[in-house]
Coordinates of C-alpha atoms and ligand atoms in Angstrom, one line a residue:
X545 CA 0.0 0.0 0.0
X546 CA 1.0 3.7 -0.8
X547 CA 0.5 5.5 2.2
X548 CA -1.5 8.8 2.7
X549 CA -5.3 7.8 1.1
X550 CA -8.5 9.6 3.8
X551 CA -10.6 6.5 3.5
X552 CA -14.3 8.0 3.2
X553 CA -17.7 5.5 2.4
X554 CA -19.4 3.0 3.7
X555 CA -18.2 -0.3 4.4
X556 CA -20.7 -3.6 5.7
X557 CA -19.3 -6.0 8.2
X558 CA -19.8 -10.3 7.7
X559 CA -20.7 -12.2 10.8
X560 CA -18.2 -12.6 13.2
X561 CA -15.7 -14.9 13.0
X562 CA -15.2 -15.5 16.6
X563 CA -19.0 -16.4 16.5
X564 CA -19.7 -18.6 13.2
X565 CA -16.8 -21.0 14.6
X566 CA -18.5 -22.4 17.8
X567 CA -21.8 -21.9 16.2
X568 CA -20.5 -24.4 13.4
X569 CA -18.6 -26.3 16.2
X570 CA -22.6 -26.4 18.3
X571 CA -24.3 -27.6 15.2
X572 CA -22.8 -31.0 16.3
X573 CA -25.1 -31.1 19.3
X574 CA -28.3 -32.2 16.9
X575 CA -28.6 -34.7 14.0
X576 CA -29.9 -33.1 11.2
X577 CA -29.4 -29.8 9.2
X578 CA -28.4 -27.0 10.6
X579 CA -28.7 -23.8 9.0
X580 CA -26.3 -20.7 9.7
X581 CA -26.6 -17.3 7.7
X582 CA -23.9 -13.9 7.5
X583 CA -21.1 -16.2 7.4
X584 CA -18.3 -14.7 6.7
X585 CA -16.1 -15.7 3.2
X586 CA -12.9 -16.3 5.2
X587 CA -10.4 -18.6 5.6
X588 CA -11.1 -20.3 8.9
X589 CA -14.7 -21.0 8.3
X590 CA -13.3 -23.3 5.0
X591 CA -10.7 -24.4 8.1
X592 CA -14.0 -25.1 10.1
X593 CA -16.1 -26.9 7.5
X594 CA -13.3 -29.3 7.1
X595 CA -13.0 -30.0 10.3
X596 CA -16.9 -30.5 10.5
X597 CA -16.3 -33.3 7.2
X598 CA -13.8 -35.2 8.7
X599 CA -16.5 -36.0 11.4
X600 CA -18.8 -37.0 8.9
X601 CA -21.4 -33.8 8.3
X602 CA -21.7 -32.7 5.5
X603 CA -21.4 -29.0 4.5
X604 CA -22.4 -26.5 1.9
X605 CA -21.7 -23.4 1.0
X606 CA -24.3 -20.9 -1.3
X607 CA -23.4 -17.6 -0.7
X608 CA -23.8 -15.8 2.8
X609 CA -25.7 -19.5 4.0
X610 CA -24.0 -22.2 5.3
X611 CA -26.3 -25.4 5.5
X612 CA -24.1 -28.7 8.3
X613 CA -26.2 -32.0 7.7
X614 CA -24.9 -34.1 11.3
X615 CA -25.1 -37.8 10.7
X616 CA -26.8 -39.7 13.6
X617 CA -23.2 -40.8 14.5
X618 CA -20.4 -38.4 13.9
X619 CA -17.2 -39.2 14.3
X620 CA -15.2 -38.0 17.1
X621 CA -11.7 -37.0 16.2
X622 CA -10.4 -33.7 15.1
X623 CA -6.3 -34.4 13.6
X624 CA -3.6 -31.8 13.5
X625 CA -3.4 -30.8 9.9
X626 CA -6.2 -29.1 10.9
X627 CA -6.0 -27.9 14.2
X628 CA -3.1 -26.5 13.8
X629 CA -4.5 -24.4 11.2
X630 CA -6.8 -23.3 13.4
X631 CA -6.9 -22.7 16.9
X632 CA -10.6 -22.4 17.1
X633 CA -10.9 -26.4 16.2
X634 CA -10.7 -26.8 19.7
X635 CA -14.2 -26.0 20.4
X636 CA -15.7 -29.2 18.8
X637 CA -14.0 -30.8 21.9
X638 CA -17.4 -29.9 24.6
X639 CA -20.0 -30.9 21.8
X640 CA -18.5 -34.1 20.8
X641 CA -17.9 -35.4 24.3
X642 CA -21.5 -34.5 25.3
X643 CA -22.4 -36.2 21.5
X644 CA -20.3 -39.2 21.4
X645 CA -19.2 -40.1 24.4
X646 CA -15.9 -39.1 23.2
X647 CA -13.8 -36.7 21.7
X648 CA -10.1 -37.1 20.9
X649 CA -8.6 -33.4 19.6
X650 CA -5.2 -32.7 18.7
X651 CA -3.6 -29.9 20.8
X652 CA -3.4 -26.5 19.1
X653 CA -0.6 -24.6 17.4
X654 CA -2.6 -21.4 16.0
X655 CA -2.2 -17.6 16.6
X656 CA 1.2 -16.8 17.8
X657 CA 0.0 -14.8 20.7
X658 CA 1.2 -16.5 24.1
X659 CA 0.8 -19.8 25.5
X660 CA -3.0 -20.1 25.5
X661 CA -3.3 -22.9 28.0
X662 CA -6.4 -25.3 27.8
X663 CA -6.3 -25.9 31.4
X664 CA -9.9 -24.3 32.6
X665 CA -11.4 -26.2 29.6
X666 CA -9.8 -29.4 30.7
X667 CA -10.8 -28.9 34.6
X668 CA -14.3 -27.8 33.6
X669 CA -14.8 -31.3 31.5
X670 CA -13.8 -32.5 34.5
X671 CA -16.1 -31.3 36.9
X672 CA -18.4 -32.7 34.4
X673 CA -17.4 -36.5 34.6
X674 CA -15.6 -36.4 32.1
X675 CA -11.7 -38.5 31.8
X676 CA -9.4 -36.7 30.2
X677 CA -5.7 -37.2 28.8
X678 CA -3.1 -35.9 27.0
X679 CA -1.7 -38.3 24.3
X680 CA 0.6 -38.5 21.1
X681 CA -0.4 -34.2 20.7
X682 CA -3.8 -35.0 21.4
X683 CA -6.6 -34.2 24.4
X684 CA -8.7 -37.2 24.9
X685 CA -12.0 -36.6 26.5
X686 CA -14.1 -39.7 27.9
X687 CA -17.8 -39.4 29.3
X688 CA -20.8 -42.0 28.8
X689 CA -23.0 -39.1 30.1
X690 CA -21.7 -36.0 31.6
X691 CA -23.2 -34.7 34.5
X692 CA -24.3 -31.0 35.6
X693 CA -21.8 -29.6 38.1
X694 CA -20.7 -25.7 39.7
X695 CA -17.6 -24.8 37.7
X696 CA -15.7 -21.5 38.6
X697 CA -13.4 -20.0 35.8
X698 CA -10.2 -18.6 37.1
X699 CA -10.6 -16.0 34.1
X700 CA -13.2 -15.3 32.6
X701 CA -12.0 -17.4 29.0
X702 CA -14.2 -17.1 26.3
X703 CA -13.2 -20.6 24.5
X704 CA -13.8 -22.3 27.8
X705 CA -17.0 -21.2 28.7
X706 CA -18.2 -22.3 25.1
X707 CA -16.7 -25.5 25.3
X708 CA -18.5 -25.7 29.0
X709 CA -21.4 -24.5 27.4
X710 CA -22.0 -26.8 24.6
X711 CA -21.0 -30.0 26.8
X712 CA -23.3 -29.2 29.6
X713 CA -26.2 -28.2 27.2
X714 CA -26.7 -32.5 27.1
X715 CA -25.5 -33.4 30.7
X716 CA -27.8 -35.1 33.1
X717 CA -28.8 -32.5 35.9
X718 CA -27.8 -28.7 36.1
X719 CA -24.3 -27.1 35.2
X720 CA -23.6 -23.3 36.4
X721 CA -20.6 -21.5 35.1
X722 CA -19.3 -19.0 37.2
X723 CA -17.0 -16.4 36.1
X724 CA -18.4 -16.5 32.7
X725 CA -17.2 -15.2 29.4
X726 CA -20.0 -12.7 28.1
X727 CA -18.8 -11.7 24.5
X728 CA -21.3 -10.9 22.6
X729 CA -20.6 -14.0 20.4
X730 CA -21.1 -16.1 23.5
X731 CA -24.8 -14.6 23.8
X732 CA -24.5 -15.4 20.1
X733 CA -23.9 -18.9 20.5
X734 CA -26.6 -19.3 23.7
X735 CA -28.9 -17.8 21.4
X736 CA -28.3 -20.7 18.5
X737 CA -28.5 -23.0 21.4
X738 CA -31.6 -22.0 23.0
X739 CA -32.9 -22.2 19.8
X740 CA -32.2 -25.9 19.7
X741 CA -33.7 -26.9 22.4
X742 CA -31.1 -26.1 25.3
X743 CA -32.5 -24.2 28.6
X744 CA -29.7 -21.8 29.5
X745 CA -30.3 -18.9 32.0
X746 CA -28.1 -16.0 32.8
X747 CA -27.6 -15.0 29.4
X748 CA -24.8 -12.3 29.0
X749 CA -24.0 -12.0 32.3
X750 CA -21.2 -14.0 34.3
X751 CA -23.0 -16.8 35.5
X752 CA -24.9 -19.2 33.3
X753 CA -26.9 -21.3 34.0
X754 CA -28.1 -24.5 31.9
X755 CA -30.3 -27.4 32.6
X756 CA -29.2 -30.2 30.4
X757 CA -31.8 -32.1 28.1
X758 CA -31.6 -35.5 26.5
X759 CA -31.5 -34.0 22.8
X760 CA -31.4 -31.2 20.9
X761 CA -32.8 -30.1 17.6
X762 CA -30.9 -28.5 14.2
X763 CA -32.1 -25.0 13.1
X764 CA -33.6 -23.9 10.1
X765 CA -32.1 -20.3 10.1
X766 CA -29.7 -19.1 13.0
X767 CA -28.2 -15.4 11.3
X768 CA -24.0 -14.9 13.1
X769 CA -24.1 -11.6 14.8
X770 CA -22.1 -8.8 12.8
X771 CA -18.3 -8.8 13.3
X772 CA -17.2 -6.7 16.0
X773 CA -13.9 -6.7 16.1
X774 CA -14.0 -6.3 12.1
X775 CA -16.3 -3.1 12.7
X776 CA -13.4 -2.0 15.0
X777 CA -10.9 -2.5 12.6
X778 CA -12.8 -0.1 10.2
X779 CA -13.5 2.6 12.8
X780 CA -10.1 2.9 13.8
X781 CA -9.0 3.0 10.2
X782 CA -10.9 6.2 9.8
X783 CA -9.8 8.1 12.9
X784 CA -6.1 7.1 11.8
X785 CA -6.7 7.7 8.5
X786 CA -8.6 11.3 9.0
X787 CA -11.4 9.7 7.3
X788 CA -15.1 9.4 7.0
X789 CA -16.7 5.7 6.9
X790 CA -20.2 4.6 7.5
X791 CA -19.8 0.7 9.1
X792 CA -23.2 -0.3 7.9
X793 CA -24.3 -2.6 10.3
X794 CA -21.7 -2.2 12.8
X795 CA -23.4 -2.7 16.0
X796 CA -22.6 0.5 18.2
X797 CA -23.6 -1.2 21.7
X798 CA -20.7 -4.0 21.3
X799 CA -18.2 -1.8 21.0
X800 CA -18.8 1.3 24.0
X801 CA -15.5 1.1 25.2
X802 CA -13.8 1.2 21.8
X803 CA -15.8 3.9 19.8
X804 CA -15.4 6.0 23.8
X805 CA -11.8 5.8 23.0
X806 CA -12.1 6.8 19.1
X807 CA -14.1 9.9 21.0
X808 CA -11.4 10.6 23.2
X809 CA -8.8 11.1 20.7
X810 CA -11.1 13.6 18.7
X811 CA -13.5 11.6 16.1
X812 CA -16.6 12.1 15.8
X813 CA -18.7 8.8 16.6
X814 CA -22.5 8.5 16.0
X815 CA -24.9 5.9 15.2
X816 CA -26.8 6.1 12.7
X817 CA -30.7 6.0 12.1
X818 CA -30.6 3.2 9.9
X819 CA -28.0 1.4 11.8
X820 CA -24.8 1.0 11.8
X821 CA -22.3 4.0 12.9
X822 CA -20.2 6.7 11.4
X823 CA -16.4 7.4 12.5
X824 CA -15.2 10.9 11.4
X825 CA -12.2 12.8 11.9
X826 CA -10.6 16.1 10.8
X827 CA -7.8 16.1 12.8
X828 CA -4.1 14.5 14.2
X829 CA -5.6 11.8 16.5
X830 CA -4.7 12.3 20.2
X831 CA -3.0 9.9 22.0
X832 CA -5.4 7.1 24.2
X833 CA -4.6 5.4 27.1
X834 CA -6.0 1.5 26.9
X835 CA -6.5 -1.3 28.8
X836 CA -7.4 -4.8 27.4
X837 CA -10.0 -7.0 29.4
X838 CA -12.7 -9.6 28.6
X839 CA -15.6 -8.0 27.4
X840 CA -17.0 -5.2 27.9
X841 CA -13.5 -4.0 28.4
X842 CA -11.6 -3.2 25.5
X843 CA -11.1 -6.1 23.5
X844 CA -7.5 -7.4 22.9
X845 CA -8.3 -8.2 19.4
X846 CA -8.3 -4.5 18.6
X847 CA -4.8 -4.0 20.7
X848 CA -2.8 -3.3 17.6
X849 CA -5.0 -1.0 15.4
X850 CA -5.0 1.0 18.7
X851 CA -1.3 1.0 18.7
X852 CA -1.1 2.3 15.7
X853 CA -3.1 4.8 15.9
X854 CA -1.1 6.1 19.3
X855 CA 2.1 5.7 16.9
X856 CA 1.1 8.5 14.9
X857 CA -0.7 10.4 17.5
X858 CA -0.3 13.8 19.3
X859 CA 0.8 12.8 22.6
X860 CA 2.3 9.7 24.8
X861 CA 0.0 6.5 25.3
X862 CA 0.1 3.4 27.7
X863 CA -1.2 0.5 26.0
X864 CA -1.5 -2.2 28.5
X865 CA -2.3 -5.9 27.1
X866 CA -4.4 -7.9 29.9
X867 CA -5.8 -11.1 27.8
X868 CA -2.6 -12.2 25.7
X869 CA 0.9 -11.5 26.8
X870 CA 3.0 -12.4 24.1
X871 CA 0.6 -10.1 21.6
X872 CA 3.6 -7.8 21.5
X873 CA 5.5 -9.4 18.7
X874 CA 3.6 -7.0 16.7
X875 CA 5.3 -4.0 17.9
X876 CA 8.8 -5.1 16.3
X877 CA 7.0 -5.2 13.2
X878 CA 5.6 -1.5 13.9
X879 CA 8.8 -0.4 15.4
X880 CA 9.9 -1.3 11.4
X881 CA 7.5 1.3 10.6
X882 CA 9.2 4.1 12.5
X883 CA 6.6 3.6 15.5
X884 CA 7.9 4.7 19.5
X885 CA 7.3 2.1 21.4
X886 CA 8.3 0.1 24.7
X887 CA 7.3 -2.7 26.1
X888 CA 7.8 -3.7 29.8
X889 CA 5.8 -6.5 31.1
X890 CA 2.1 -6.1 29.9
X891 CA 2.1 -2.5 29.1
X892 CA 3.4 -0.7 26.2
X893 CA 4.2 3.0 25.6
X894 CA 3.8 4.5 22.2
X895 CA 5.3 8.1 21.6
X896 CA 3.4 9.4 18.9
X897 CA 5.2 10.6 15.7
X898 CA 3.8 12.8 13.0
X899 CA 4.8 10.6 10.3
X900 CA 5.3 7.2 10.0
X901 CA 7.9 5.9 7.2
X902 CA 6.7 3.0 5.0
X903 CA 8.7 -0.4 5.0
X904 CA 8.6 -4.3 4.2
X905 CA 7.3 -5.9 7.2
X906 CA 5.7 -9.2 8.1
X907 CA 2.1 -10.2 9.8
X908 CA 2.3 -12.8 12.6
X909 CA -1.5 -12.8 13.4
X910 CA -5.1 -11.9 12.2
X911 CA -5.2 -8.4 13.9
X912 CA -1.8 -7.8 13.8
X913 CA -1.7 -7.9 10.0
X914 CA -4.9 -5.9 9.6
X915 CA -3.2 -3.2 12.2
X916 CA 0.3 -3.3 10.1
X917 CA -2.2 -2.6 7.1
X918 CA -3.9 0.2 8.7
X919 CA -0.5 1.7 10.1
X920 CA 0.7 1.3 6.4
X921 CA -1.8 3.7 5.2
X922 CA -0.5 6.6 7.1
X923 CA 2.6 5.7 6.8
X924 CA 4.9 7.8 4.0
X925 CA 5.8 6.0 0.9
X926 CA 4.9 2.0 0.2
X927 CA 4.5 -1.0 2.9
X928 CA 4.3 -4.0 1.9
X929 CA 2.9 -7.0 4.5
X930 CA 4.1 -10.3 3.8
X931 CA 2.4 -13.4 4.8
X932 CA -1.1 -11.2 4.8
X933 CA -2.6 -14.9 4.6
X934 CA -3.5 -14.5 8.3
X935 CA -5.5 -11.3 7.4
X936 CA -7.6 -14.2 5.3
X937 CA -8.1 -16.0 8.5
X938 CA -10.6 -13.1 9.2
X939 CA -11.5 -10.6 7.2
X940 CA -13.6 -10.8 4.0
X941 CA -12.9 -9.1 1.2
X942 CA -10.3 -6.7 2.6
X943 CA -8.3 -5.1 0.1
X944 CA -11.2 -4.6 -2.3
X945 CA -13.1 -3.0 0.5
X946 CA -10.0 -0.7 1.2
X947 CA -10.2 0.2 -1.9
X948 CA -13.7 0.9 -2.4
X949 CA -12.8 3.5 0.5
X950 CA -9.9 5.5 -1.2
X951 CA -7.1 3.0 0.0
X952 CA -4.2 3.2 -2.6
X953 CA -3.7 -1.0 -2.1
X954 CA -3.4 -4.0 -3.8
X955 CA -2.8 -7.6 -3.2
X956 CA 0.3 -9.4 -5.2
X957 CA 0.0 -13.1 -5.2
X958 CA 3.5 -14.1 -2.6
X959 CA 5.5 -17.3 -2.5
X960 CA 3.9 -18.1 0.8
X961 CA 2.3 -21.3 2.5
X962 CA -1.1 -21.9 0.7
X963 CA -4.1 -22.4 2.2
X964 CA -5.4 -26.2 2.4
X965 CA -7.0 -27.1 -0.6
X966 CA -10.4 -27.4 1.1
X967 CA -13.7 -28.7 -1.4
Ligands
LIG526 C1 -11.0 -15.9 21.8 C2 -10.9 -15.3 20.4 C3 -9.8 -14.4 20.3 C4 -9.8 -13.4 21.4 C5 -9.9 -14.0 22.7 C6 -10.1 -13.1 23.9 C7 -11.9 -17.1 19.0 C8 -11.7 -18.1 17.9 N1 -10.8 -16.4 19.4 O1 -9.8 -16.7 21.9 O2 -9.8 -13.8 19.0 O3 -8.6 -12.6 21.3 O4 -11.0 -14.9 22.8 O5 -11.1 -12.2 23.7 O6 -13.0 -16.9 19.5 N2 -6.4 -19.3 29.0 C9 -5.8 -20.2 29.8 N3 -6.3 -21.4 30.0 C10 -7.5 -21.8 29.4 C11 -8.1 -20.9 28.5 C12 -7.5 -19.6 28.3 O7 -4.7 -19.9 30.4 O8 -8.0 -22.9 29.6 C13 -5.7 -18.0 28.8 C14 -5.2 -17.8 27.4 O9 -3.9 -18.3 27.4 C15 -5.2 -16.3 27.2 C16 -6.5 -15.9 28.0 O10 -6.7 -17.0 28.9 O11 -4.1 -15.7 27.8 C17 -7.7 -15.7 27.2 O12 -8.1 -16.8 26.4 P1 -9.5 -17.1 25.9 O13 -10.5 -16.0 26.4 O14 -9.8 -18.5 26.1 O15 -9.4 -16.8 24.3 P2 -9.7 -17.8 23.1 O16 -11.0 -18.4 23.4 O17 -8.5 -18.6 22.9

């Protein structure tokens, strides 16, 4: 990209990634055909699909709708090649267990942000009956019939209260989860769930409760609530940018915290009658404190666009990461850029600079190669971002909606690792 484009128009966000996953992952809980609409056209729902044909369902694609036929008897084992493209596999680990009986899922590579431990989803299995081992790279979860129990998160995780979730939707008795996740895409995914049958109280808040049943049914229509972190990525862009963009059908009320912040450093944020929300701004953004925390906190998946923006604005900014602690990486790559910044321990401080200096650099993550686009276009002269692959992972359609909005971008076809060949 050639730095220096205002981006100005309107840009729509695809379900959230974050979301379709475990909603793909809870269409296991029912035989029958499940029916999922606004998925997103992005890598890791392909990863996903896979995942779900290896265990027998079948899956089709036509358009925005995403129909997963579950066989009576799915099988039960998720192998690396897959996993280890995606992280998220992981959650087909609750579902099948309360399913099958069984579940045997190879232990995750994925994003290369920190250790991301599976221990709270192991103990919570526990707790409900289930045996569990560690094996040849793979977790091994046993349970004729799990069993309601009181489990207490020691952080409020968001892929172990779904895995929780969708294995104690089908235990005998009642399950409460205390310390609960309560992302919007968890509401997201209680909502697909209720919808199948499962009794689930406490939606949203940090205790849920759920009364298992013997069965659930599929869904005709279940639509994925509208990306988030996506709509972030896009409202940030236009404060850094000194830009105009409409986000559509960016829901307002999931990101407070974030559009506050875009406020704080002089946009101008307002939703819009027809839905959606408008991010303007006429001036050098000035510099934002933020803190990372489950949601509603600011969410960590928005971390680096914030980054950059403090790298370019008027003022000093501590950044401090709560969630994922090696997420720093990403800062080398931005230092490469020109950026300020130190790192000690969790927090980060960014010294804005007028100008950042374009430069080759190289995307180790999702939203660290969408932020290292973002910087790119204020940066001065051309950035290029290798292995922007990982921008695939979740973001449709990103460089021809960058340049629908004035970004001066273009994709080149790189000698990188392609994606599985995936029918
Ligand atoms: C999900 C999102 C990711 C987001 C994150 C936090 C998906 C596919 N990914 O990831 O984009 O950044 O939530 O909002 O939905 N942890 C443990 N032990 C556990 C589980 C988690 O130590 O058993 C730690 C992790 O190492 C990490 C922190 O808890 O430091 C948060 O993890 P978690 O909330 O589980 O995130 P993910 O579900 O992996």
């Amino acid at each position: 990209m050639r730095g220096g484009a205002r981006l100005a128009g309107e840009v729509d966000v695809a379900g959230a990634k974050n979301s379709v996953l475990k909603l793909m992952a809870a269409a296991l809980l029912a035989e029958g055909a499940t029916t999922l609409s606004a998925v997103p056209d992005i890598l890791d729902v392909a990863i996903m699909s896979e995942v779900l044909r290896r265990l027998g369902c079948t899956v089709q694609r036509v358009g925005g709708t995403l129909r997963i036929d579950v066989p009576a008897r799915p099988g039960h084992e998720a192998d690396y090649d897959l996993v280890r493209r995606m992280r998220a596999s992981i959650a087909v680990l609750g579902p099948l267990v309360a399913r099958c009986g069984e579940a045997k899922v190879a232990l995750p590579g994925g994003d290369a942000i920190g250790s991301r431990g599976l221990d709270m989803h192991v103990a919570g299995l526990v707790k409900l009956g289930a045996t569990v081992e560690s094996e040849h790279g793979y977790l091994i979860a046993r349970a004729p019939r799990l069993t309601g129990a009181q489990v207490w998160l020691d952080f409020p995780s968001v892929g172990a209260t779904e895995n929780l979730l969708m294995a104690a939707v089908l235990a005998k008795g009642t399950t409460q989860i205390d310390n609960a996740a309560r992302e919007p895409e968890i509401v997201d995914l209680c909502d697909l769930l209720v919808q199948m049958g499962a009794q689930i109280g406490g939606i949203g808040t940090s205790t849920l409760e759920v009364e298992g049943v013997e069965h659930l049914r599929p869904v005709a229509e279940h639509a994925t609530v509208p990306d988030r972190i996506v709509a972030g990525t896009w409202a940030i862009a236009a404060a850094l940018t000194r830009g105009d963009v409409l986000v559509s059908n960016g829901r307002a009320e999931h990101l407070e915290i974030a559009l506050d912040k875009l406020t704080t450093a002089g946009a101008a944020v307002s939703t819009e009658p027809g839905g959606g929300f408008r991010v303007r701004m006429d001036r050098r953004p000035r510099a934002v404190d933020v803190v990372t925390l489950p949601y509603p906190g600011f969410p960590t998946d928005l971390q680096p666009m914030v980054l950059a923006l403090n790298a370019v604005a008027d003022g000093t900014a501590m950044v401090t990461e709560n969630v994922f602690e090696a997420r720093w990486m990403f800062v080398n790559e931005l230092s490469r850029l020109g950026a300020d910044v130190r790192t000690d321990g969790h927090h980060a401080v960014v010294r804005g600079r007028a100008q950042l200096s374009g430069a080759p650099v190289t995307a180790h993550d999702i939203r660290a190669g969408a932020a290292l686009v973002l910087a790119g276009l204020v940066a001065d002269g051309v950035t290029e971002v290798a292995e922007v692959h990982h921008v695939d992972r979740g973001y449709e359609r990103f460089v021809p909606k960058l340049q629908s909005l004035g970004a001066d971008v273009r994709r080149e076809a790189a000698p990188e690792e392609p994606p599985l060949a995936l029918g």
